[in-house]
Amino acid sequence: MAQKPAQSSTSVLIVGAGPTGLALAIELGLRNIPTILLERNDRVGYAPRAKTTHTRTREHLRRWGIADKLAEASPFGVDYPSDVVFTTRLGGHALARFPNAFHCAPDQNDAYSEHAQWIPQYKLEDVMRQHVETLPTVEIRFSQEFVTAHQDADGVTVGLRDLAIGSDVELRARYVVGADGARSKVRDIIGATLEGRYGLSRNYNIVFRARGLAQAHSHGRAIMYWQINNDAPSLIGPMDTDDRWFFMPTALPDGVTLSDSEAADLIRRSTGIDLPCEILSRDEWVASQLIADKYRDSRIFLAGDACHLHPPFGGYGMNMGIADGVDLGWKLAAVISGWGGDGLLDSYEVERREVHAQVIAEATSNHAVLANQLWRPGLEDAGADGALAREATQKAIRQAKAREFHSLGVVLGYCYTSSPIISYERIPSSASEPMDFAPSAAPGRRAPHAWLNERTSLFDLFGPGYTLLAFGDSEKSLDAAQSDAHAAGVPLRVVQLERPDLARIYAASMALIRPDMHVAWRGEHWPGPQLIDLVAGKTAAAESALRDDRAGVREAHPI
């Protein structure tokens, strides 16, 4: 592929080429928005970072046309069981098993268009980056360090340091997005601060190679083993081919720093299996519960870890960052393309901050019970006393940890409850229960999914702009909707289906679906051009203009 010429100006400048920045670049690139994606590092190495790609994230990958490529990149194949096993040690007693954690089984499920996938983050980044490189309006620049930014009424002037040649570079952009992680320099530039609790725990991610470890224990295949003992409580699991594993001790004293030999010894003690361990990487990190006090200053935005941080238990962090990139991406593209109003950009923080707060609370709750909290005396004893201790621990594990591994209510059931670009019927609740997901087409929620045949998802019919989903005979309303959208320059695809089962779930004759698959409105009759103005962020249209149509809407499922 020919190298794209370097540009000195662009519509959107993204700082950080991790999953958040890549998702944002894809959304912009698919809509032909000139974009420059900057990255200080080369983003290679063994550090595992995230390992769970949720169903919602893979639904976006399906939209982008690369879900199958991610499946092909799976180190053990997508059929590998995503079980989570609790043991005293890999070489010790079994305690509990959670099958199909995170819903990774590649079976067709009406709840979603794509199953989740256990895969190291660096492989996901590779797939996303390769896709970005096919987008003609997106340029990726490595070895570029963000230094400063100054904005005016027309755009942002950004100062960079080209680390490859050691010189300063200046770029001009209409908008800048800081997707530059927990130590975000962009966050500092706009004067945002992280609020909450820093230092919930201090942790190590260790990646190592141990030949034959998978065959040296009797607990079967799984993606993660929680080792509950008083010697070295920890999490351990296979990470990649060539016998590469990850290991995370959960009770290291403050101030302890592990050498390679000490890390290898700790792994052997924790597993109870004496095998040679080659340490490939050691990555110290701190679990925190933090959220930025603002996500935006005029033309500069924050996304991903730059504006929210939480413990990794439940696998939400990377996935939430990708969702940030999706949300901000289509809205920036709409404004730059001319059909979106300022209300779209105003809605970004309103929508995402609410979801971030909910997920941070859930992840922090999961973090409250780790392997060291589940240990009790006698757990590894032989005989009746040991069996009783293990039985009691099993009950405690199931009570405390089940929602961490089966949380579709969090992943798919969240709702934007106060967005200025959604036409609400009534005040909705914020989310489903973590373990219970019931599809609902209430405005603000992700559109309910269905399979139309063996290969075609309902979501496959949705367009890159808005989609008006119609059930039954609504020709007059559909003509009016298309006319209003055309007059406003808003992209609208109409999808008509004869599916009484879906009509019951959507509980309306029509539903207006956003580019991110969230419901913006539903009703029996098209209410007029004021709805287009509302969802395009052009006006805070009077709610009374839509109220009459809402009165006929009934819920198929509780909000």
XYZ file of C-alpha atoms in Angstrom:
559
model
C 0.000 0.000 0.000
C 1.380 3.406 -0.967
C 2.250 5.686 1.918
C -0.186 8.541 2.396
C 1.389 11.993 2.126
C 1.815 13.865 5.406
C -0.760 16.584 5.997
C -0.354 19.807 7.951
C -4.083 20.184 8.623
C -7.037 17.901 9.130
C -10.625 17.826 10.303
C -9.967 15.663 13.376
C -6.689 15.025 15.175
C -6.739 12.010 17.516
C -4.020 11.686 20.145
C -3.527 7.994 20.987
C -3.784 4.939 18.710
C -5.104 2.458 21.248
C -8.559 0.868 20.861
C -10.384 4.127 21.670
C -8.477 6.182 19.117
C -8.708 3.426 16.513
C -12.494 3.127 16.964
C -12.886 6.871 16.572
C -10.669 6.874 13.481
C -12.708 4.065 11.912
C -16.020 5.862 12.494
C -14.592 9.019 10.944
C -12.808 7.255 8.111
C -15.877 5.274 7.069
C -17.631 8.636 6.671
C -14.733 10.114 4.653
C -13.689 12.627 7.312
C -10.016 13.702 7.040
C -8.354 12.392 10.202
C -4.841 12.146 11.617
C -4.189 9.547 14.311
C -1.083 10.142 16.427
C 0.763 7.656 18.620
C 3.887 8.231 20.700
C 4.778 4.520 21.079
C 4.971 1.594 18.696
C 2.301 -0.349 20.710
C 4.029 -3.711 20.430
C 5.080 -6.187 23.094
C 3.617 -8.866 25.309
C 1.715 -6.685 27.815
C -1.789 -8.178 27.850
C -3.807 -5.110 28.821
C -7.432 -6.156 28.162
C -8.345 -9.672 27.103
C -12.146 -9.577 26.722
C -13.891 -8.080 23.706
C -17.544 -7.768 24.714
C -20.562 -8.552 22.535
C -21.299 -4.840 22.110
C -17.794 -4.147 20.833
C -17.947 -7.017 18.374
C -21.290 -5.668 17.126
C -19.403 -2.532 16.145
C -16.697 -4.648 14.509
C -19.459 -6.347 12.529
C -20.677 -2.923 11.358
C -17.107 -2.115 10.292
C -16.811 -5.434 8.451
C -13.967 -6.876 10.544
C -15.643 -9.131 13.152
C -14.631 -12.217 11.158
C -11.031 -10.995 11.014
C -10.942 -10.736 14.783
C -12.328 -14.269 15.051
C -9.564 -15.485 12.747
C -6.972 -13.824 15.001
C -8.105 -15.771 18.079
C -5.032 -17.605 19.421
C -6.968 -20.738 20.397
C -9.964 -20.458 18.061
C -13.362 -18.953 18.908
C -14.604 -22.387 20.023
C -12.156 -22.422 22.933
C -14.318 -22.479 26.103
C -14.475 -19.119 27.868
C -14.914 -20.746 31.272
C -13.648 -19.118 34.456
C -12.437 -21.639 37.028
C -11.822 -21.117 40.742
C -9.283 -23.439 42.349
C -7.032 -23.469 45.361
C -4.157 -23.776 42.866
C -3.781 -25.071 39.329
C -2.235 -28.107 40.962
C -4.847 -28.173 43.744
C -8.581 -28.514 44.483
C -11.414 -27.366 42.221
C -13.841 -24.891 43.802
C -16.229 -23.479 41.174
C -16.639 -23.033 37.427
C -18.512 -20.368 35.447
C -19.124 -21.697 31.905
C -19.256 -19.371 28.906
C -18.096 -16.328 30.842
C -18.791 -13.025 29.041
C -20.933 -14.916 26.451
C -18.033 -15.845 24.178
C -19.593 -19.049 22.784
C -19.974 -18.591 19.002
C -23.593 -19.765 18.994
C -26.321 -17.650 17.388
C -28.200 -15.753 20.073
C -31.219 -13.491 19.509
C -29.928 -11.074 22.150
C -26.960 -9.936 20.050
C -25.493 -10.008 16.563
C -21.994 -10.994 17.736
C -20.747 -13.149 20.608
C -17.972 -11.835 22.827
C -14.399 -12.977 22.298
C -11.460 -13.664 24.583
C -8.402 -12.314 22.770
C -5.369 -10.272 23.845
C -5.810 -6.554 23.264
C -2.745 -6.329 21.031
C -4.407 -8.694 18.552
C -7.583 -6.600 18.544
C -5.479 -3.493 17.967
C -3.733 -5.189 15.036
C -7.065 -5.968 13.365
C -8.413 -2.460 13.954
C -5.181 -0.785 12.840
C -5.055 -2.801 9.627
C -8.598 -1.660 8.899
C -7.721 1.976 9.577
C -4.874 1.685 7.079
C -7.416 0.875 4.338
C -9.355 4.097 4.936
C -8.136 6.748 2.474
C -8.993 9.779 4.629
C -7.176 8.526 7.754
C -3.438 8.847 8.339
C -1.635 7.135 11.234
C 1.593 8.718 12.487
C 3.778 6.898 15.004
C 6.607 8.429 17.077
C 4.591 11.628 17.445
C 4.340 13.124 20.935
C 1.558 15.578 21.738
C 2.997 18.676 23.433
C 0.445 21.464 23.464
C -2.712 22.838 21.862
C -4.248 26.291 21.453
C -7.746 26.747 20.119
C -9.659 29.614 18.590
C -13.084 30.060 17.023
C -12.133 28.133 13.878
C -9.964 25.281 15.098
C -7.035 24.033 17.158
C -3.301 24.535 16.603
C -1.417 21.529 17.953
C 2.261 21.369 18.801
C 3.940 17.969 18.422
C 7.373 16.473 18.853
C 8.495 14.135 16.082
C 10.471 11.597 18.129
C 11.945 9.910 15.061
C 13.826 13.018 13.910
C 13.754 15.075 17.104
C 12.012 18.125 15.673
C 8.889 20.107 16.527
C 5.848 19.924 14.255
C 2.716 22.051 14.132
C -0.680 20.845 12.910
C -4.034 22.511 12.484
C -7.324 20.661 13.141
C -10.977 21.558 13.462
C -11.271 19.225 16.450
C -8.845 17.363 18.723
C -9.622 14.226 20.737
C -7.430 13.019 23.569
C -7.533 9.228 23.551
C -4.129 9.219 25.217
C -4.837 7.124 28.273
C -4.666 7.492 32.035
C -1.763 9.974 31.938
C -3.456 12.101 29.299
C -1.653 15.284 28.306
C -4.753 16.437 26.463
C -6.674 16.237 29.743
C -4.107 18.552 31.298
C -4.387 21.001 28.392
C -8.135 21.487 28.908
C -7.784 21.676 32.692
C -9.848 18.577 33.440
C -9.157 16.656 36.638
C -9.898 13.082 37.648
C -12.168 12.733 40.662
C -12.797 9.648 42.765
C -10.506 7.129 44.481
C -6.954 6.471 43.380
C -5.144 3.317 44.484
C -7.841 0.752 45.231
C -5.102 -1.833 44.812
C -1.593 -2.225 43.442
C -1.187 -4.970 40.864
C 1.236 -6.755 38.577
C 0.533 -8.158 35.126
C 3.159 -10.775 34.384
C 3.372 -12.543 31.045
C 5.414 -15.729 31.004
C 6.089 -18.858 29.006
C 5.755 -22.244 30.701
C 6.015 -25.250 28.423
C 3.401 -27.883 29.219
C 1.535 -25.907 31.893
C -1.835 -26.490 30.206
C -1.259 -30.240 30.404
C 0.131 -30.179 33.957
C -3.193 -29.525 35.721
C -6.556 -31.324 35.806
C -9.058 -28.420 35.716
C -9.724 -28.447 31.989
C -9.580 -25.629 29.492
C -10.546 -22.145 30.628
C -9.635 -18.519 29.946
C -8.928 -17.689 33.579
C -8.170 -19.556 36.809
C -8.652 -17.821 40.135
C -6.185 -19.362 42.617
C -7.425 -19.022 46.192
C -4.746 -19.872 48.695
C -2.904 -18.168 51.535
C 0.444 -18.462 49.814
C -0.012 -16.478 46.570
C -3.672 -15.681 45.742
C -3.827 -14.743 42.089
C -5.370 -14.937 38.635
C -3.691 -16.964 35.901
C -4.646 -18.049 32.399
C -3.503 -18.870 28.866
C -2.925 -15.721 26.814
C -1.507 -16.681 23.450
C 0.066 -19.495 21.470
C 3.546 -20.824 22.226
C 2.642 -21.550 25.889
C 2.264 -17.875 26.824
C 0.284 -17.188 30.006
C -0.656 -14.197 32.124
C -0.371 -14.073 35.910
C -1.745 -11.445 38.296
C -1.055 -11.750 42.028
C -3.779 -10.023 44.065
C -2.149 -9.559 47.454
C 1.352 -8.174 46.982
C 2.414 -5.889 49.846
C 2.975 -2.227 49.028
C 6.524 -1.456 47.999
C 7.321 -4.968 46.774
C 9.038 -5.095 43.387
C 9.450 -8.460 41.698
C 12.532 -9.456 39.742
C 12.148 -12.027 36.972
C 13.387 -14.833 39.217
C 11.093 -13.754 42.054
C 8.122 -13.581 39.677
C 8.870 -17.074 38.357
C 9.139 -18.419 41.906
C 5.824 -16.784 42.855
C 4.119 -18.406 39.854
C 5.411 -21.846 40.842
C 4.315 -21.382 44.454
C 0.881 -20.117 43.460
C 0.196 -22.999 41.064
C 1.854 -25.749 43.036
C 3.376 -26.912 39.742
C 7.144 -26.943 39.378
C 7.843 -25.962 35.778
C 10.429 -23.601 34.290
C 8.911 -20.123 33.770
C 10.367 -17.642 31.299
C 9.244 -14.119 32.235
C 8.372 -12.139 29.093
C 7.083 -8.920 30.664
C 6.240 -7.383 34.030
C 3.774 -4.512 34.117
C 2.879 -2.794 37.391
C -0.419 -0.901 37.547
C -2.796 0.639 40.060
C -6.549 0.002 40.106
C -8.529 3.203 40.644
C -12.061 4.562 40.524
C -11.825 7.909 38.701
C -13.864 10.061 36.325
C -12.993 13.433 34.767
C -14.880 16.503 35.893
C -15.329 17.467 32.238
C -14.874 15.722 28.905
C -14.651 18.746 26.654
C -13.371 22.263 26.259
C -14.899 23.748 23.098
C -13.130 21.905 20.220
C -11.059 19.524 22.363
C -12.545 16.268 23.715
C -11.475 13.380 25.953
C -12.299 9.706 25.397
C -11.433 6.343 26.932
C -9.023 6.139 29.860
C -8.286 9.846 29.481
C -11.643 10.573 31.150
C -12.578 7.427 33.110
C -10.637 4.730 34.954
C -11.896 1.700 36.827
C -10.709 -1.749 37.904
C -10.540 -4.332 35.087
C -12.822 -6.871 36.769
C -15.686 -7.465 34.343
C -13.587 -6.437 31.345
C -15.283 -3.075 30.840
C -12.421 -0.615 30.393
C -11.263 -1.159 26.814
C -14.806 -1.848 25.646
C -16.094 1.383 27.162
C -13.307 3.278 25.415
C -14.271 1.792 22.058
C -17.889 2.800 22.710
C -16.674 6.354 23.446
C -14.933 6.408 20.076
C -18.080 5.203 18.319
C -20.320 7.779 20.019
C -18.028 10.730 19.440
C -17.046 9.549 15.963
C -20.445 9.601 14.303
C -21.340 12.883 15.994
C -18.148 14.662 14.892
C -18.644 13.291 11.380
C -22.215 14.618 11.294
C -21.144 18.107 12.353
C -18.191 18.223 9.957
C -20.381 16.925 7.110
C -22.864 19.709 7.785
C -26.016 17.834 8.759
C -25.367 17.707 12.510
C -25.789 20.639 14.884
C -23.850 21.613 17.980
C -26.335 19.666 20.104
C -24.733 16.434 18.866
C -21.390 17.401 20.371
C -23.084 18.635 23.548
C -24.702 15.199 23.906
C -21.378 13.315 24.004
C -20.516 14.002 27.640
C -24.161 13.877 28.759
C -24.589 10.375 27.363
C -21.233 8.789 28.025
C -20.612 10.173 31.511
C -23.784 8.570 32.833
C -22.787 5.166 31.471
C -19.223 5.559 32.732
C -20.477 6.217 36.265
C -22.616 3.074 36.186
C -19.819 0.877 34.859
C -17.255 2.294 37.284
C -19.589 1.383 40.152
C -20.035 -2.142 38.778
C -16.320 -2.711 38.200
C -15.489 -1.378 41.663
C -18.030 -3.749 43.200
C -16.374 -6.654 41.354
C -12.969 -5.501 42.583
C -14.159 -5.594 46.203
C -13.935 -9.416 46.250
C -10.625 -10.780 44.988
C -8.908 -14.107 45.460
C -7.355 -13.109 48.768
C -10.774 -12.121 50.173
C -12.190 -15.566 49.327
C -9.557 -17.592 51.169
C -10.423 -19.246 54.484
C -8.424 -21.492 56.828
C -8.437 -25.189 56.009
C -9.265 -24.677 52.348
C -6.477 -26.985 51.188
C -6.777 -29.524 54.006
C -7.504 -33.166 53.285
C -10.464 -34.928 54.865
C -13.905 -33.752 55.950
C -12.823 -30.376 57.370
C -11.177 -29.388 54.097
C -14.217 -30.534 52.100
C -16.504 -28.392 54.281
C -14.253 -25.355 53.867
C -14.243 -25.805 50.097
C -18.023 -26.215 49.987
C -18.506 -22.996 51.945
C -16.027 -21.183 49.691
C -17.817 -22.407 46.584
C -21.071 -20.868 47.835
C -19.288 -17.608 48.591
C -17.738 -17.561 45.119
C -21.068 -18.082 43.369
C -22.738 -15.400 45.437
C -19.974 -12.810 45.026
C -18.633 -13.369 41.510
C -21.429 -14.612 39.199
C -22.413 -11.107 38.029
C -18.820 -10.364 37.023
C -18.853 -13.057 34.340
C -22.476 -12.884 33.144
C -23.325 -9.200 32.825
C -25.320 -8.648 29.633
C -27.454 -6.201 31.584
C -24.388 -3.973 31.885
C -22.971 -4.635 28.414
C -26.195 -4.332 26.404
C -28.822 -2.996 28.803
C -27.606 0.510 29.573
C -29.722 3.510 28.609
C -29.032 7.150 27.798
C -31.599 8.740 30.092
C -31.065 12.475 29.666
C -29.700 13.034 26.176
C -30.677 16.249 24.377
C -30.898 14.364 21.057
C -33.329 11.608 22.077
C -37.115 11.955 22.117
C -38.253 10.286 25.346
C -41.661 8.870 26.204
C -41.138 9.188 29.918
C -38.193 9.270 32.304
C -36.427 5.907 31.803
C -34.414 3.976 34.305
C -30.706 3.919 33.650
C -29.962 0.232 33.094
C -31.001 -3.382 33.373
C -29.938 -5.491 36.303
C -26.336 -6.617 35.680
C -27.145 -10.290 35.102
C -30.587 -9.833 33.560
C -30.960 -8.461 30.057
C -34.404 -7.886 28.594
C -34.444 -6.172 25.181
C -36.361 -2.911 25.061
C -36.908 -0.340 22.329
C -37.472 2.476 24.804
C -35.716 5.587 23.472
C -32.171 5.744 24.775
C -31.618 1.986 24.748
C -29.724 -0.122 22.244
C -32.171 -1.333 19.609
C -33.457 -4.877 20.247
C -31.753 -7.421 18.037
C -33.117 -10.359 16.025
C -31.833 -12.799 13.446
C -33.697 -12.531 10.141
C -32.202 -15.744 8.817
C -29.210 -17.960 9.500
C -26.683 -15.308 8.470
C -28.467 -11.947 8.462
C -28.829 -9.837 11.586
C -31.420 -7.091 11.875
C -28.502 -4.775 12.559
C -27.041 -5.602 9.131
C -29.925 -3.627 7.586
C -29.138 -0.428 9.492
C -27.414 2.373 7.602
C -24.382 4.540 8.486
C -26.760 7.418 9.262
C -30.174 7.146 10.857
C -32.418 4.161 10.131
C -36.209 4.272 10.291
C -37.398 0.781 11.129
C -41.057 0.269 10.166
C -43.466 -2.589 10.776
C -46.609 -2.953 8.678
C -48.246 -0.338 6.462
C -46.828 3.115 7.229
C -46.312 4.522 3.726
C -47.598 8.015 4.484
C -45.378 8.356 7.533
C -42.385 6.903 5.733
C -42.753 9.327 2.838
C -42.972 12.233 5.284
C -39.901 11.021 7.202
C -37.831 10.703 4.040
C -38.930 14.129 2.868
C -38.064 15.763 6.206
C -34.683 14.040 6.378
C -33.847 15.008 2.795
C -34.779 18.633 3.422
C -32.477 18.719 6.473
C -29.648 16.844 4.749
C -29.798 14.068 7.367
C -28.931 10.593 6.011
C -31.875 8.251 6.547
C -32.395 4.646 5.489
C -35.903 3.163 5.659
C -36.228 -0.527 6.534
C -39.687 -2.122 6.319
C -40.251 -5.547 7.839
C -43.229 -7.861 8.169
C -42.226 -9.289 11.513
C -45.047 -9.280 14.110
C -42.649 -10.667 16.711
C -40.314 -7.691 16.283
C -43.234 -5.268 16.227
C -44.252 -6.599 19.645
C -40.741 -6.128 21.029
C -40.418 -2.631 19.583
C -43.956 -1.831 20.806
C -44.514 0.713 18.026
C -45.124 0.913 14.287
C -41.849 2.749 13.758
C -38.530 3.267 15.513
C -35.767 5.708 14.588
C -32.341 4.123 15.121
C -29.134 6.143 15.489
C -25.846 5.266 13.760
C -24.689 3.626 17.013
C -27.817 1.409 17.108
C -29.496 3.269 19.982
C -33.176 4.142 19.680
C -33.751 7.870 19.220
C -37.569 7.774 18.933
C -40.453 5.388 18.384
C -44.123 5.961 17.655
C -47.183 5.189 15.575
C -47.006 8.215 13.238
C -44.134 10.365 12.017
C -44.343 13.565 14.099
C -42.782 15.944 11.575
C -39.531 17.796 10.843
C -39.066 18.797 14.495
C -37.976 15.232 15.224
C -35.226 15.408 12.601
C -34.062 18.705 14.087
C -33.986 17.162 17.565
C -32.024 14.001 16.722
C -29.603 15.932 14.494
C -28.764 18.249 17.383
C -30.064 21.320 15.591
C -32.663 22.390 18.119
C -34.052 21.478 21.515
C -37.466 20.916 19.940
C -40.430 21.439 22.232
C -41.423 18.157 23.806
C -45.080 19.076 23.471
C -44.782 18.783 19.689
C -44.088 15.061 20.067
C -46.250 14.257 23.074
C -49.443 13.306 21.248
C -47.714 10.600 19.251
C -46.012 9.167 22.339
C -49.293 8.689 24.124
C -50.060 5.641 22.012
C -46.792 3.873 22.693
C -46.793 0.910 25.088
C -43.826 -0.958 26.471
C -43.232 -4.548 25.387
C -40.724 -4.845 28.230
C -40.203 -2.646 31.278
C -37.586 0.057 30.875
